[in-house]
Amino acid sequence: MAATSLSAAGIRWDLSDLSPDADSARREWSELLERARRFAEQRRGTVGKNGAADLLETLDELDAISQDASRVYFYSTAREHTDATDPETNDLVTVARDRAADLENLLLFVELEWLALEDAAAEELLIAPELAPYAHRLHVAREEKPYVLGEAEEQALNARKPGISAWESLHGRQLATLTVDFDAGGGEEPHTIDRLLAYMYDPDRELRIRALEALYGGLATVADVQAACYDALVGDRLSVDRLRGIPDVMWPTNQRNELDGEVVETMIQAVEQNYGLAQRWFRRKAELFGIDRLVLADQYAPVGQDRELSWPEAVEIVEESLQNFEPRLAGIYRDVLDRGHVDAEPRVGKVGGAYCNSVSKTVLPYVLINYTDRLRDVVTLAHEFGHVTHGKLALERQTYRSYRTGLAIAEVPSTFAQLLAVELLIDREEDPSTRAMLLADRAENAMAGIFRQTMMARFEQRAYGDRTEGRALTNERLAQIWIEENEKYYGDSIQLPEGYRLGWSYIPHFIAVRFYTYAYAFAHLVAFSALAQWRRDPEAFTPAYVEFLSSGASKSPQDLLEPIGVDLRNPQTWADAFGEFERCVAEAEEGVTAL
Ligand SMILES: [Zn+2]
């Protein structure tokens, strides 16, 4: 591995809380399968038939097995994500994938028997006090009842999972190992995608434009395979939907988010109606740069004075922002860092982007990020630690089954945490020029979260629509949809370069989870509303917010958010959120005017 000159060099995670080594992980998979077999022998045919106390025992035991599987599975994923070329890791990943599919098959009967229960019997169990820790999840699970097939069919569908994951892996590995020789001023060096993208925040315009061109040059060598991966995955999802009789491609995501399709569509339309807010800012920015119109490489260009921020400084800022809000959250943050659960160093063979995995009730969450010394990397750090605090508090209070929320709610604490960290950065900044940059960055971040993700959800809708009508998702077709949807967003405020046709090809969420994209828009808007509530009445808001984090997925989004002052049934919620968004853009405009 090449050493890097970045300040997060050497910040690699310690995976020993997951498993001591590959051999132990293999052994543990065998033990887990044995445990699952015994569990299935004992419990098969009994789910919901012997009263609430018996069902509670079944669910507790299943929870324990699922958590151990989550931990040992993540051990192999974590290794794959940080060392994609290690042969031992690749073998282990294969074992983990196969065993996880076997395990799921052995345990599948619990869900199927729960769904097969008559409504009256299920209703009776759902109101039993013993089952309260599981009640909401059990209730939500029954919404899938109309679309679930017989056990043998479900097992056959599950058995295909390793083959399906292989497409995802191919897509991810191709991007993780892609490097482009690029000279950023100090001689030619191999650059990963993330490192090239980091130049988009560089003040040097010529460097930004060249880096973007280099990125597209690299992507062009993999785009056909990336399109084939996406086509295979979308085609598979659609044929499984047809078998199940699922009427709407967004239904599986909406159901997991516990959001009505109508609520989602209303939100998406509200976002599209506000695209002009971004265009207004891009025109202002062009004026500031003294050009007629921005090019894409200018989109995130710093206005004012950017500066570097070292890893230790970023760590300190996020800690203080959490400490100011609620010391308990800062304590969790410190524990996770001290335990070596963070991998921050960018390097070849490591996946791009960032994520948090909350693992289980007995292991502290893990975080992967690619820290590149930019001031805005602190946003990513705060974001992932928003997930960490949510995961930790929810796992403390809830059962494993009841801790994990749908994607849309899951992104609320992460977005909220990043807004807190950015506010602290802005407050602390004495240089008006850097302050202007931070204000602009906050507004642009909201644009990326709210507008760009919504545009991507529309891209996905059209891709699934084309595939449904029998049109293959080739590189060219995806490029065309991508450009058309982007033009709706940017209007004539930004000129899109030819290479941007490949912009769809490195978005991991298209591959991992369909329509994950709109969750970011939803969460950013909800976080804006929450922040306004906090400012209005911090004394009342903070405990209610901690309660929201600790509640995990034990309630519906409506019931989770109402106590923190966000009512999803009220259209005013989106209007309030756009009020906050508009305020961010206006402050950014003021910051620029002060330069
Ligand atoms: Zn997130």
Coordinates of C-alpha atoms and ligand atoms in Angstrom, one line a residue:
M1 CA 0.0 0.0 0.0
A2 CA 1.4 3.4 -0.9
A3 CA 1.8 5.8 2.0
T4 CA -0.2 9.0 1.7
S5 CA 0.7 12.5 2.8
L6 CA -2.7 13.1 4.2
S7 CA -3.2 13.8 7.9
A8 CA -5.4 10.8 8.4
A9 CA -2.6 8.5 7.3
G10 CA -2.5 5.5 9.6
I11 CA -6.1 6.0 10.9
R12 CA -7.2 2.5 10.1
W13 CA -9.8 0.5 12.0
D14 CA -9.2 -2.3 14.3
L15 CA -11.5 -5.2 13.5
S16 CA -10.7 -7.4 16.5
D17 CA -14.1 -6.6 18.2
L18 CA -15.7 -8.3 15.2
S19 CA -13.5 -11.4 14.9
P20 CA -9.9 -12.2 15.8
D21 CA -9.0 -13.5 12.3
A22 CA -10.3 -15.2 9.1
D23 CA -10.1 -18.7 10.6
S24 CA -12.2 -17.8 13.6
A25 CA -14.7 -16.1 11.3
R26 CA -15.1 -19.3 9.3
R27 CA -15.5 -21.3 12.4
E28 CA -18.1 -18.9 13.7
W29 CA -20.1 -19.3 10.5
S30 CA -20.2 -23.0 11.0
E31 CA -21.3 -22.6 14.6
L32 CA -24.0 -20.1 13.6
L33 CA -25.4 -22.4 11.0
E34 CA -25.5 -25.2 13.7
R35 CA -27.3 -22.9 16.1
A36 CA -29.8 -21.9 13.4
R37 CA -30.5 -25.5 12.6
R38 CA -31.2 -26.3 16.2
F39 CA -33.4 -23.2 16.5
A40 CA -35.3 -24.2 13.4
E41 CA -35.9 -27.8 14.6
Q42 CA -37.3 -26.5 17.9
R43 CA -39.3 -23.6 16.7
R44 CA -40.6 -24.5 13.2
G45 CA -44.4 -24.7 13.1
T46 CA -44.8 -22.9 16.5
V47 CA -44.5 -19.2 15.6
G48 CA -47.5 -17.3 17.1
K49 CA -49.2 -20.6 17.9
N50 CA -48.2 -21.0 21.6
G51 CA -49.0 -17.5 23.0
A52 CA -47.1 -14.3 23.5
A53 CA -44.4 -15.6 26.0
D54 CA -43.4 -18.3 23.6
L55 CA -43.3 -15.9 20.6
L56 CA -41.1 -13.6 22.7
E57 CA -38.6 -16.4 23.3
T58 CA -38.5 -17.2 19.6
L59 CA -37.9 -13.6 18.7
D60 CA -35.2 -13.1 21.4
E61 CA -33.3 -16.2 20.2
L62 CA -33.6 -15.1 16.6
D63 CA -32.4 -11.6 17.6
A64 CA -29.3 -13.1 19.2
I65 CA -28.5 -15.2 16.1
S66 CA -29.0 -12.3 13.8
Q67 CA -26.7 -10.0 15.8
D68 CA -23.9 -12.6 15.8
A69 CA -24.4 -13.0 12.0
S70 CA -24.3 -9.2 11.6
R71 CA -21.0 -9.0 13.4
V72 CA -19.2 -11.8 11.6
Y73 CA -20.6 -10.8 8.3
F74 CA -19.4 -7.2 8.7
Y75 CA -15.9 -8.6 9.6
S76 CA -15.6 -9.8 6.0
T77 CA -17.3 -6.8 4.4
A78 CA -15.0 -4.4 6.4
R79 CA -12.0 -6.3 5.2
E80 CA -13.3 -6.3 1.6
H81 CA -13.9 -2.5 1.8
T82 CA -10.4 -1.7 3.0
D83 CA -8.4 -4.3 1.2
A84 CA -10.2 -5.4 -1.9
T85 CA -7.2 -7.2 -3.5
D86 CA -6.3 -9.5 -0.5
P87 CA -6.9 -13.1 -1.6
E88 CA -7.7 -14.3 2.0
T89 CA -10.3 -11.5 2.2
N90 CA -11.9 -12.5 -1.1
D91 CA -12.2 -16.1 0.1
L92 CA -13.7 -15.0 3.3
V93 CA -16.2 -12.7 1.6
T94 CA -17.3 -15.7 -0.5
V95 CA -17.8 -17.9 2.6
A96 CA -19.7 -15.1 4.4
R97 CA -22.0 -14.5 1.5
D98 CA -22.8 -18.2 1.0
R99 CA -23.2 -18.9 4.7
A100 CA -25.4 -15.7 5.2
A101 CA -27.7 -16.9 2.5
D102 CA -27.9 -20.4 4.1
L103 CA -28.5 -18.8 7.4
E104 CA -31.3 -16.7 6.1
N105 CA -32.9 -19.7 4.5
L106 CA -32.9 -21.6 7.8
L107 CA -34.4 -18.7 9.7
L108 CA -36.9 -17.6 7.1
F109 CA -39.7 -19.7 8.5
V110 CA -40.2 -17.2 11.4
E111 CA -41.2 -14.4 9.1
L112 CA -43.3 -16.7 6.9
E113 CA -45.1 -18.2 9.8
W114 CA -45.7 -14.8 11.3
L115 CA -47.2 -13.6 8.0
A116 CA -49.3 -16.8 7.6
L117 CA -51.1 -16.2 10.9
E118 CA -54.7 -15.1 10.6
D119 CA -55.3 -11.4 11.2
A120 CA -57.3 -12.0 14.4
A121 CA -54.5 -14.2 16.0
A122 CA -51.9 -11.7 15.0
E123 CA -53.9 -8.8 16.4
E124 CA -54.2 -10.5 19.7
L125 CA -50.4 -11.1 19.9
L126 CA -49.6 -7.5 18.9
I127 CA -51.4 -6.1 21.9
A128 CA -49.8 -8.5 24.4
P129 CA -47.6 -6.5 26.8
E130 CA -44.7 -9.0 26.6
L131 CA -44.4 -8.4 22.9
A132 CA -44.3 -4.6 23.2
P133 CA -40.6 -4.5 22.3
Y134 CA -41.3 -6.1 19.0
A135 CA -44.9 -5.0 18.3
H136 CA -44.3 -2.2 15.8
R137 CA -41.9 -4.2 13.6
L138 CA -44.2 -7.2 13.7
H139 CA -47.0 -5.0 12.6
V140 CA -45.1 -3.4 9.7
A141 CA -43.8 -6.9 8.6
R142 CA -47.4 -7.9 8.0
E143 CA -47.8 -5.2 5.3
E144 CA -45.7 -7.5 3.1
K145 CA -48.2 -10.3 3.5
P146 CA -49.8 -9.9 0.1
Y147 CA -46.5 -10.1 -1.8
V148 CA -44.8 -13.0 0.0
L149 CA -44.5 -16.3 -1.9
G150 CA -44.4 -19.9 -0.5
E151 CA -41.4 -21.0 1.6
A152 CA -39.8 -23.0 -1.2
E153 CA -40.1 -20.1 -3.6
E154 CA -38.7 -17.7 -1.0
Q155 CA -35.8 -20.1 -0.4
A156 CA -35.1 -20.3 -4.1
L157 CA -35.1 -16.5 -4.4
N158 CA -32.7 -16.3 -1.4
A159 CA -30.4 -18.9 -2.9
R160 CA -29.8 -16.5 -5.8
K161 CA -28.5 -13.8 -3.5
P162 CA -24.8 -14.6 -3.8
G163 CA -25.1 -14.3 -7.6
I164 CA -26.9 -11.0 -7.3
S165 CA -24.3 -9.7 -4.8
A166 CA -21.6 -10.6 -7.3
W167 CA -22.9 -7.8 -9.6
E168 CA -22.7 -5.4 -6.7
S169 CA -19.2 -6.5 -5.8
L170 CA -18.0 -6.2 -9.4
H171 CA -19.4 -2.7 -9.6
G172 CA -17.8 -1.7 -6.3
R173 CA -14.4 -3.3 -6.9
Q174 CA -14.1 -1.8 -10.3
L175 CA -14.5 1.6 -8.8
A176 CA -12.4 1.0 -5.7
T177 CA -9.4 -0.2 -7.8
L178 CA -9.8 2.4 -10.5
T179 CA -6.9 4.9 -10.5
V180 CA -6.1 7.7 -13.0
D181 CA -2.6 9.1 -13.4
F182 CA -3.0 12.8 -12.6
D183 CA -0.7 15.7 -12.0
A184 CA -2.2 18.1 -9.5
G185 CA 1.0 20.2 -9.6
G186 CA 3.5 18.0 -7.8
G187 CA 4.1 15.5 -10.6
E188 CA 2.0 12.6 -11.9
E189 CA 0.5 10.3 -9.3
P190 CA -2.2 7.6 -9.4
H191 CA -5.5 9.1 -8.1
T192 CA -8.6 7.3 -6.8
I193 CA -12.0 8.6 -7.7
D194 CA -12.4 10.2 -4.3
R195 CA -9.1 12.0 -4.5
L196 CA -10.1 13.4 -7.9
L197 CA -13.5 14.5 -6.6
A198 CA -11.8 16.2 -3.7
Y199 CA -10.3 18.7 -6.1
M200 CA -13.8 20.0 -6.9
Y201 CA -13.4 22.1 -3.7
D202 CA -10.1 23.5 -4.8
P203 CA -9.8 27.2 -5.6
D204 CA -7.8 26.5 -8.7
R205 CA -10.3 26.5 -11.5
E206 CA -8.0 25.0 -14.1
L207 CA -7.2 22.1 -11.7
R208 CA -10.8 21.5 -11.0
I209 CA -11.7 21.3 -14.7
R210 CA -8.7 19.0 -15.4
A211 CA -9.5 16.7 -12.5
L212 CA -13.1 16.4 -13.7
E213 CA -11.9 15.5 -17.2
A214 CA -9.4 13.0 -15.7
L215 CA -12.3 11.5 -13.7
Y216 CA -14.5 11.1 -16.8
G217 CA -11.5 9.6 -18.7
G218 CA -11.2 7.0 -16.0
L219 CA -14.9 6.3 -15.9
A220 CA -15.1 5.9 -19.6
T221 CA -12.9 2.7 -19.3
V222 CA -15.4 1.1 -16.9
A223 CA -18.8 2.6 -17.9
D224 CA -19.9 -0.3 -20.1
V225 CA -19.4 -2.8 -17.3
Q226 CA -20.9 -0.4 -14.8
A227 CA -24.0 -0.2 -17.0
A228 CA -24.1 -4.0 -17.4
C229 CA -24.1 -4.4 -13.6
Y230 CA -26.9 -1.9 -13.2
D231 CA -28.9 -3.4 -16.0
A232 CA -28.6 -6.9 -14.4
L233 CA -29.6 -5.6 -11.0
V234 CA -32.6 -3.6 -12.1
G235 CA -33.7 -6.4 -14.4
D236 CA -33.5 -8.8 -11.5
R237 CA -35.4 -6.5 -9.1
L238 CA -38.2 -6.0 -11.6
S239 CA -38.6 -9.7 -12.4
V240 CA -38.8 -10.5 -8.6
D241 CA -41.4 -7.7 -8.3
R242 CA -43.5 -9.3 -11.0
L243 CA -43.4 -12.7 -9.3
R244 CA -44.5 -11.1 -6.1
G245 CA -47.1 -8.9 -7.7
I246 CA -45.6 -5.7 -6.4
P247 CA -47.4 -3.0 -8.3
D248 CA -45.0 -0.1 -8.0
V249 CA -41.1 0.0 -8.2
M250 CA -40.9 2.4 -5.3
W251 CA -43.1 0.3 -3.0
P252 CA -40.4 -1.8 -1.4
T253 CA -38.4 1.3 -0.5
N254 CA -41.4 3.3 0.6
Q255 CA -42.6 0.3 2.8
R256 CA -39.2 0.1 4.5
N257 CA -39.3 3.8 5.0
E258 CA -42.8 3.5 6.3
L259 CA -43.8 6.4 4.1
D260 CA -46.8 6.5 1.8
G261 CA -46.0 6.8 -1.9
E262 CA -48.1 10.0 -1.8
V263 CA -46.1 11.6 0.9
V264 CA -42.9 10.9 -1.0
E265 CA -44.3 12.2 -4.3
T266 CA -45.6 15.3 -2.6
M267 CA -42.1 15.9 -1.2
I268 CA -40.4 15.2 -4.5
Q269 CA -42.7 17.7 -6.3
A270 CA -42.1 20.3 -3.6
V271 CA -38.4 19.9 -4.1
E272 CA -38.6 20.2 -7.9
Q273 CA -40.7 23.3 -7.6
N274 CA -37.8 24.9 -5.6
Y275 CA -35.0 24.0 -8.1
G276 CA -34.9 27.8 -8.9
L277 CA -33.4 28.4 -5.5
A278 CA -30.2 26.5 -6.6
Q279 CA -30.2 28.2 -10.0
R280 CA -30.4 31.6 -8.3
W281 CA -27.3 30.8 -6.2
F282 CA -25.4 29.4 -9.2
R283 CA -26.0 32.7 -11.1
R284 CA -24.9 34.7 -8.1
K285 CA -21.8 32.6 -7.9
A286 CA -21.0 33.1 -11.6
E287 CA -21.3 36.8 -11.0
L288 CA -18.8 36.6 -8.2
F289 CA -16.4 34.6 -10.3
G290 CA -16.8 37.2 -13.1
I291 CA -18.0 34.7 -15.7
D292 CA -21.2 34.5 -17.7
R293 CA -22.1 31.1 -16.6
L294 CA -20.6 28.4 -14.3
V295 CA -19.3 25.1 -15.7
L296 CA -19.9 21.9 -13.7
A297 CA -16.4 22.0 -12.1
D298 CA -17.4 25.4 -10.5
Q299 CA -20.4 24.0 -8.8
Y300 CA -18.7 23.3 -5.4
A301 CA -15.8 25.6 -6.0
P302 CA -15.1 27.5 -2.7
V303 CA -16.1 31.1 -2.7
G304 CA -13.9 33.1 -0.3
Q305 CA -10.9 31.4 1.3
D306 CA -10.8 27.6 1.6
R307 CA -8.3 26.1 4.0
E308 CA -7.1 22.7 5.1
L309 CA -8.4 21.1 8.2
S310 CA -6.3 18.3 9.7
W311 CA -7.8 15.1 11.0
P312 CA -7.2 16.0 14.7
E313 CA -8.9 19.4 14.3
A314 CA -11.9 17.8 12.6
V315 CA -12.2 15.3 15.4
E316 CA -12.2 18.0 17.9
I317 CA -14.8 20.2 16.2
V318 CA -17.3 17.3 15.8
E319 CA -16.8 16.4 19.5
E320 CA -17.4 20.0 20.6
S321 CA -20.5 20.3 18.5
L322 CA -22.0 17.2 20.0
Q323 CA -20.8 18.3 23.5
N324 CA -22.6 21.6 23.1
F325 CA -25.8 19.9 22.1
E326 CA -25.9 16.9 24.4
P327 CA -22.8 15.6 26.3
R328 CA -24.1 12.0 26.2
L329 CA -23.7 12.0 22.4
A330 CA -20.1 13.3 22.7
G331 CA -19.3 10.5 25.1
I332 CA -20.4 7.9 22.5
Y333 CA -18.3 9.7 19.9
R334 CA -15.2 9.5 22.0
D335 CA -15.7 5.8 22.8
V336 CA -16.0 4.8 19.2
L337 CA -12.8 6.7 18.3
D338 CA -10.8 5.5 21.3
R339 CA -11.9 1.9 20.4
G340 CA -10.3 2.2 17.0
H341 CA -13.5 1.7 15.1
V342 CA -12.8 4.4 12.5
D343 CA -11.0 4.0 9.2
A344 CA -10.3 7.5 7.8
E345 CA -7.2 7.1 5.6
P346 CA -7.9 7.1 1.8
R347 CA -5.9 4.5 0.0
V348 CA -5.9 2.3 -3.1
G349 CA -8.1 -0.8 -2.6
K350 CA -10.4 1.0 -0.2
V351 CA -13.9 1.8 -1.2
G352 CA -14.9 5.4 -1.8
G353 CA -17.5 7.4 0.2
A354 CA -18.4 6.8 3.8
Y355 CA -20.7 4.8 6.0
C356 CA -21.4 3.7 9.5
N357 CA -22.3 0.1 10.5
S358 CA -23.9 -0.2 14.0
V359 CA -23.2 -4.0 14.0
S360 CA -25.0 -5.3 17.2
K361 CA -26.0 -4.6 20.8
T362 CA -22.6 -5.9 22.0
V363 CA -20.2 -4.1 19.6
L364 CA -19.7 -0.3 19.2
P365 CA -20.5 1.0 15.7
Y366 CA -17.8 1.2 13.0
V367 CA -17.2 4.1 10.7
L368 CA -15.5 4.2 7.3
I369 CA -14.7 7.6 5.7
N370 CA -12.1 8.9 3.3
Y371 CA -10.6 11.9 5.0
T372 CA -8.8 14.2 2.5
D373 CA -7.9 17.2 4.7
R374 CA -10.5 19.5 3.2
L375 CA -12.5 21.8 5.5
R376 CA -15.7 20.1 4.3
D377 CA -14.6 16.6 5.2
V378 CA -15.7 17.5 8.7
V379 CA -19.2 17.4 7.4
T380 CA -18.8 13.7 6.5
L381 CA -17.3 12.9 9.8
A382 CA -20.1 14.6 11.7
H383 CA -22.6 12.9 9.4
E384 CA -21.4 9.4 10.1
F385 CA -21.3 10.1 13.8
G386 CA -24.9 11.1 13.6
H387 CA -25.5 7.5 12.5
V388 CA -23.2 6.2 15.3
T389 CA -25.1 8.0 18.1
H390 CA -28.5 6.9 16.6
G391 CA -27.3 3.3 16.3
K392 CA -25.7 3.2 19.8
L393 CA -28.7 4.7 21.6
A394 CA -31.3 2.7 19.7
L395 CA -29.4 -0.6 20.3
E396 CA -29.2 0.2 24.0
R397 CA -32.9 0.6 24.4
Q398 CA -34.5 -1.5 21.6
T399 CA -34.3 -5.1 20.5
Y400 CA -32.0 -5.8 17.5
R401 CA -35.0 -6.2 15.3
S402 CA -36.5 -2.9 16.4
Y403 CA -33.5 -0.6 16.3
R404 CA -32.9 -0.1 12.6
T405 CA -35.1 2.5 11.0
G406 CA -35.9 2.8 7.3
L407 CA -33.5 4.8 5.2
A408 CA -35.3 8.1 5.3
I409 CA -35.4 8.3 9.1
A410 CA -31.9 6.9 9.4
E411 CA -30.5 9.9 7.6
V412 CA -32.2 12.4 9.9
P413 CA -29.7 12.1 12.8
S414 CA -26.7 12.1 10.4
T415 CA -27.9 15.3 8.7
F416 CA -28.8 17.0 12.0
A417 CA -25.3 16.2 13.3
Q418 CA -23.6 17.7 10.3
L419 CA -25.7 20.8 10.5
L420 CA -24.6 21.2 14.2
A421 CA -20.9 20.8 13.3
V422 CA -21.1 23.2 10.4
E423 CA -22.9 25.8 12.6
L424 CA -20.0 25.6 15.1
L425 CA -17.4 25.9 12.3
I426 CA -19.2 29.0 11.0
D427 CA -19.5 30.6 14.5
R428 CA -15.9 30.0 15.3
E429 CA -14.5 31.3 12.0
E430 CA -13.0 34.7 12.3
D431 CA -11.8 35.2 8.7
P432 CA -14.8 36.7 6.9
S433 CA -13.6 35.1 3.7
T434 CA -13.5 31.6 5.1
R435 CA -16.8 32.3 6.8
A436 CA -18.3 33.1 3.4
M437 CA -16.9 29.9 2.1
L438 CA -18.5 27.9 4.9
L439 CA -21.9 29.6 4.4
A440 CA -21.8 28.8 0.7
D441 CA -20.7 25.3 1.4
R442 CA -23.6 24.7 3.8
A443 CA -26.1 25.9 1.2
E444 CA -24.5 23.9 -1.5
N445 CA -24.5 20.8 0.7
A446 CA -28.2 21.2 1.2
M447 CA -28.6 21.5 -2.6
A448 CA -26.6 18.3 -3.1
G449 CA -28.7 16.5 -0.4
I450 CA -32.1 17.9 -1.4
F451 CA -32.0 18.8 -5.1
R452 CA -29.4 16.5 -6.5
Q453 CA -30.7 13.4 -4.7
T454 CA -34.3 14.2 -5.9
M455 CA -33.0 14.5 -9.4
M456 CA -31.3 11.1 -9.0
A457 CA -34.6 9.6 -7.7
R458 CA -36.2 10.8 -10.9
F459 CA -33.3 9.3 -12.9
E460 CA -34.0 5.9 -11.2
Q461 CA -37.7 6.1 -11.9
R462 CA -37.0 6.6 -15.6
A463 CA -34.3 3.8 -15.6
Y464 CA -36.8 1.3 -14.0
G465 CA -39.5 2.6 -16.4
D466 CA -37.3 2.0 -19.5
R467 CA -36.3 -1.5 -18.2
T468 CA -39.9 -2.4 -17.5
E469 CA -40.7 -1.6 -21.1
G470 CA -38.0 -3.8 -22.4
R471 CA -35.3 -1.3 -23.1
A472 CA -31.8 -2.3 -21.9
L473 CA -30.0 0.0 -19.6
T474 CA -26.9 0.6 -21.7
N475 CA -24.2 3.2 -21.1
E476 CA -25.7 5.4 -23.8
R477 CA -29.3 5.2 -22.6
L478 CA -28.4 5.8 -19.0
A479 CA -26.3 8.8 -20.2
Q480 CA -29.2 10.3 -22.0
I481 CA -31.6 10.0 -19.0
W482 CA -28.9 11.3 -16.7
I483 CA -28.3 14.4 -18.8
E484 CA -32.0 15.2 -19.3
E485 CA -32.8 15.0 -15.6
N486 CA -29.7 17.1 -14.8
E487 CA -30.8 19.8 -17.2
K488 CA -34.1 20.0 -15.4
Y489 CA -32.3 20.7 -12.2
Y490 CA -29.6 23.1 -13.4
G491 CA -31.6 24.8 -16.1
D492 CA -29.2 27.1 -18.0
S493 CA -27.4 28.1 -14.8
I494 CA -24.6 25.6 -15.2
Q495 CA -22.9 24.3 -18.4
L496 CA -22.5 20.5 -18.3
P497 CA -19.4 19.1 -19.9
E498 CA -19.6 16.2 -22.4
G499 CA -18.0 13.8 -20.0
Y500 CA -20.8 14.3 -17.5
R501 CA -22.7 11.8 -19.5
L502 CA -20.9 9.2 -17.2
G503 CA -22.0 11.0 -14.0
W504 CA -24.4 8.2 -13.2
S505 CA -21.8 5.5 -13.3
Y506 CA -20.1 5.9 -9.9
I507 CA -23.2 6.5 -7.7
P508 CA -23.1 3.5 -5.3
H509 CA -26.7 3.9 -4.1
F510 CA -28.2 3.1 -7.4
I511 CA -26.5 -0.3 -7.0
A512 CA -27.0 -1.0 -3.3
V513 CA -30.7 0.1 -2.7
R514 CA -33.1 1.4 -5.2
F515 CA -34.5 4.9 -4.4
Y516 CA -32.2 5.3 -1.5
T517 CA -31.6 8.7 -3.0
Y518 CA -34.9 10.4 -1.9
A519 CA -34.1 9.5 1.7
Y520 CA -31.4 12.1 1.7
A521 CA -33.8 14.8 0.5
F522 CA -36.4 13.8 3.0
A523 CA -33.9 13.7 5.9
H524 CA -32.3 17.0 5.0
L525 CA -35.6 18.7 5.0
V526 CA -36.6 17.1 8.3
A527 CA -33.3 18.0 9.8
F528 CA -33.8 21.6 8.7
S529 CA -37.1 21.7 10.5
A530 CA -35.7 20.0 13.6
L531 CA -32.9 22.6 13.8
A532 CA -35.4 25.4 13.7
Q533 CA -37.3 23.7 16.6
W534 CA -34.0 23.4 18.6
R535 CA -33.3 27.1 18.2
R536 CA -36.8 28.0 19.2
D537 CA -36.7 25.9 22.4
P538 CA -33.5 23.9 23.2
E539 CA -34.7 22.9 26.7
A540 CA -37.7 21.0 25.3
F541 CA -36.1 19.9 22.1
T542 CA -32.9 18.1 23.3
P543 CA -34.5 15.5 25.6
A544 CA -37.2 14.8 23.0
Y545 CA -34.5 14.4 20.3
V546 CA -32.5 11.9 22.5
E547 CA -35.8 10.0 23.0
F548 CA -36.2 10.0 19.2
L549 CA -32.7 8.5 18.8
S550 CA -33.3 5.9 21.5
S551 CA -36.6 4.9 20.0
G552 CA -35.0 3.4 17.0
A553 CA -37.6 1.8 14.7
S554 CA -40.1 1.0 17.5
K555 CA -42.6 3.5 16.1
S556 CA -43.7 4.9 12.8
P557 CA -41.9 8.0 11.3
Q558 CA -45.0 10.1 12.1
D559 CA -44.9 9.0 15.8
L560 CA -41.1 9.3 16.0
L561 CA -41.0 12.9 14.6
E562 CA -44.0 14.5 16.1
P563 CA -42.5 14.9 19.6
I564 CA -39.6 16.8 18.1
G565 CA -42.1 19.1 16.4
V566 CA -42.1 17.7 12.9
D567 CA -45.5 16.6 11.6
L568 CA -45.3 14.7 8.3
R569 CA -49.0 15.0 7.7
N570 CA -48.9 18.8 7.8
P571 CA -47.8 20.3 4.4
Q572 CA -46.5 23.2 6.4
T573 CA -43.6 20.9 7.4
W574 CA -42.1 21.1 3.9
A575 CA -42.8 24.8 3.7
D576 CA -40.9 25.4 7.0
A577 CA -38.0 23.3 5.8
F578 CA -37.8 25.3 2.6
G579 CA -37.9 28.4 4.7
E580 CA -34.8 27.2 6.5
F581 CA -33.2 26.3 3.2
E582 CA -33.9 29.7 1.7
R583 CA -32.4 31.3 4.9
C584 CA -29.2 29.3 4.3
V585 CA -29.0 30.4 0.6
A586 CA -29.7 34.1 1.6
E587 CA -26.9 33.9 4.3
A588 CA -24.6 32.5 1.7
E589 CA -25.4 35.4 -0.6
E590 CA -24.8 37.9 2.2
G591 CA -21.5 36.2 3.0
V592 CA -20.4 36.6 -0.6
T593 CA -21.5 40.2 -0.7
A594 CA -19.3 41.0 2.3
L595 CA -16.2 39.8 0.4
Ligands
ZN1 ZN -25.8 8.7 6.0

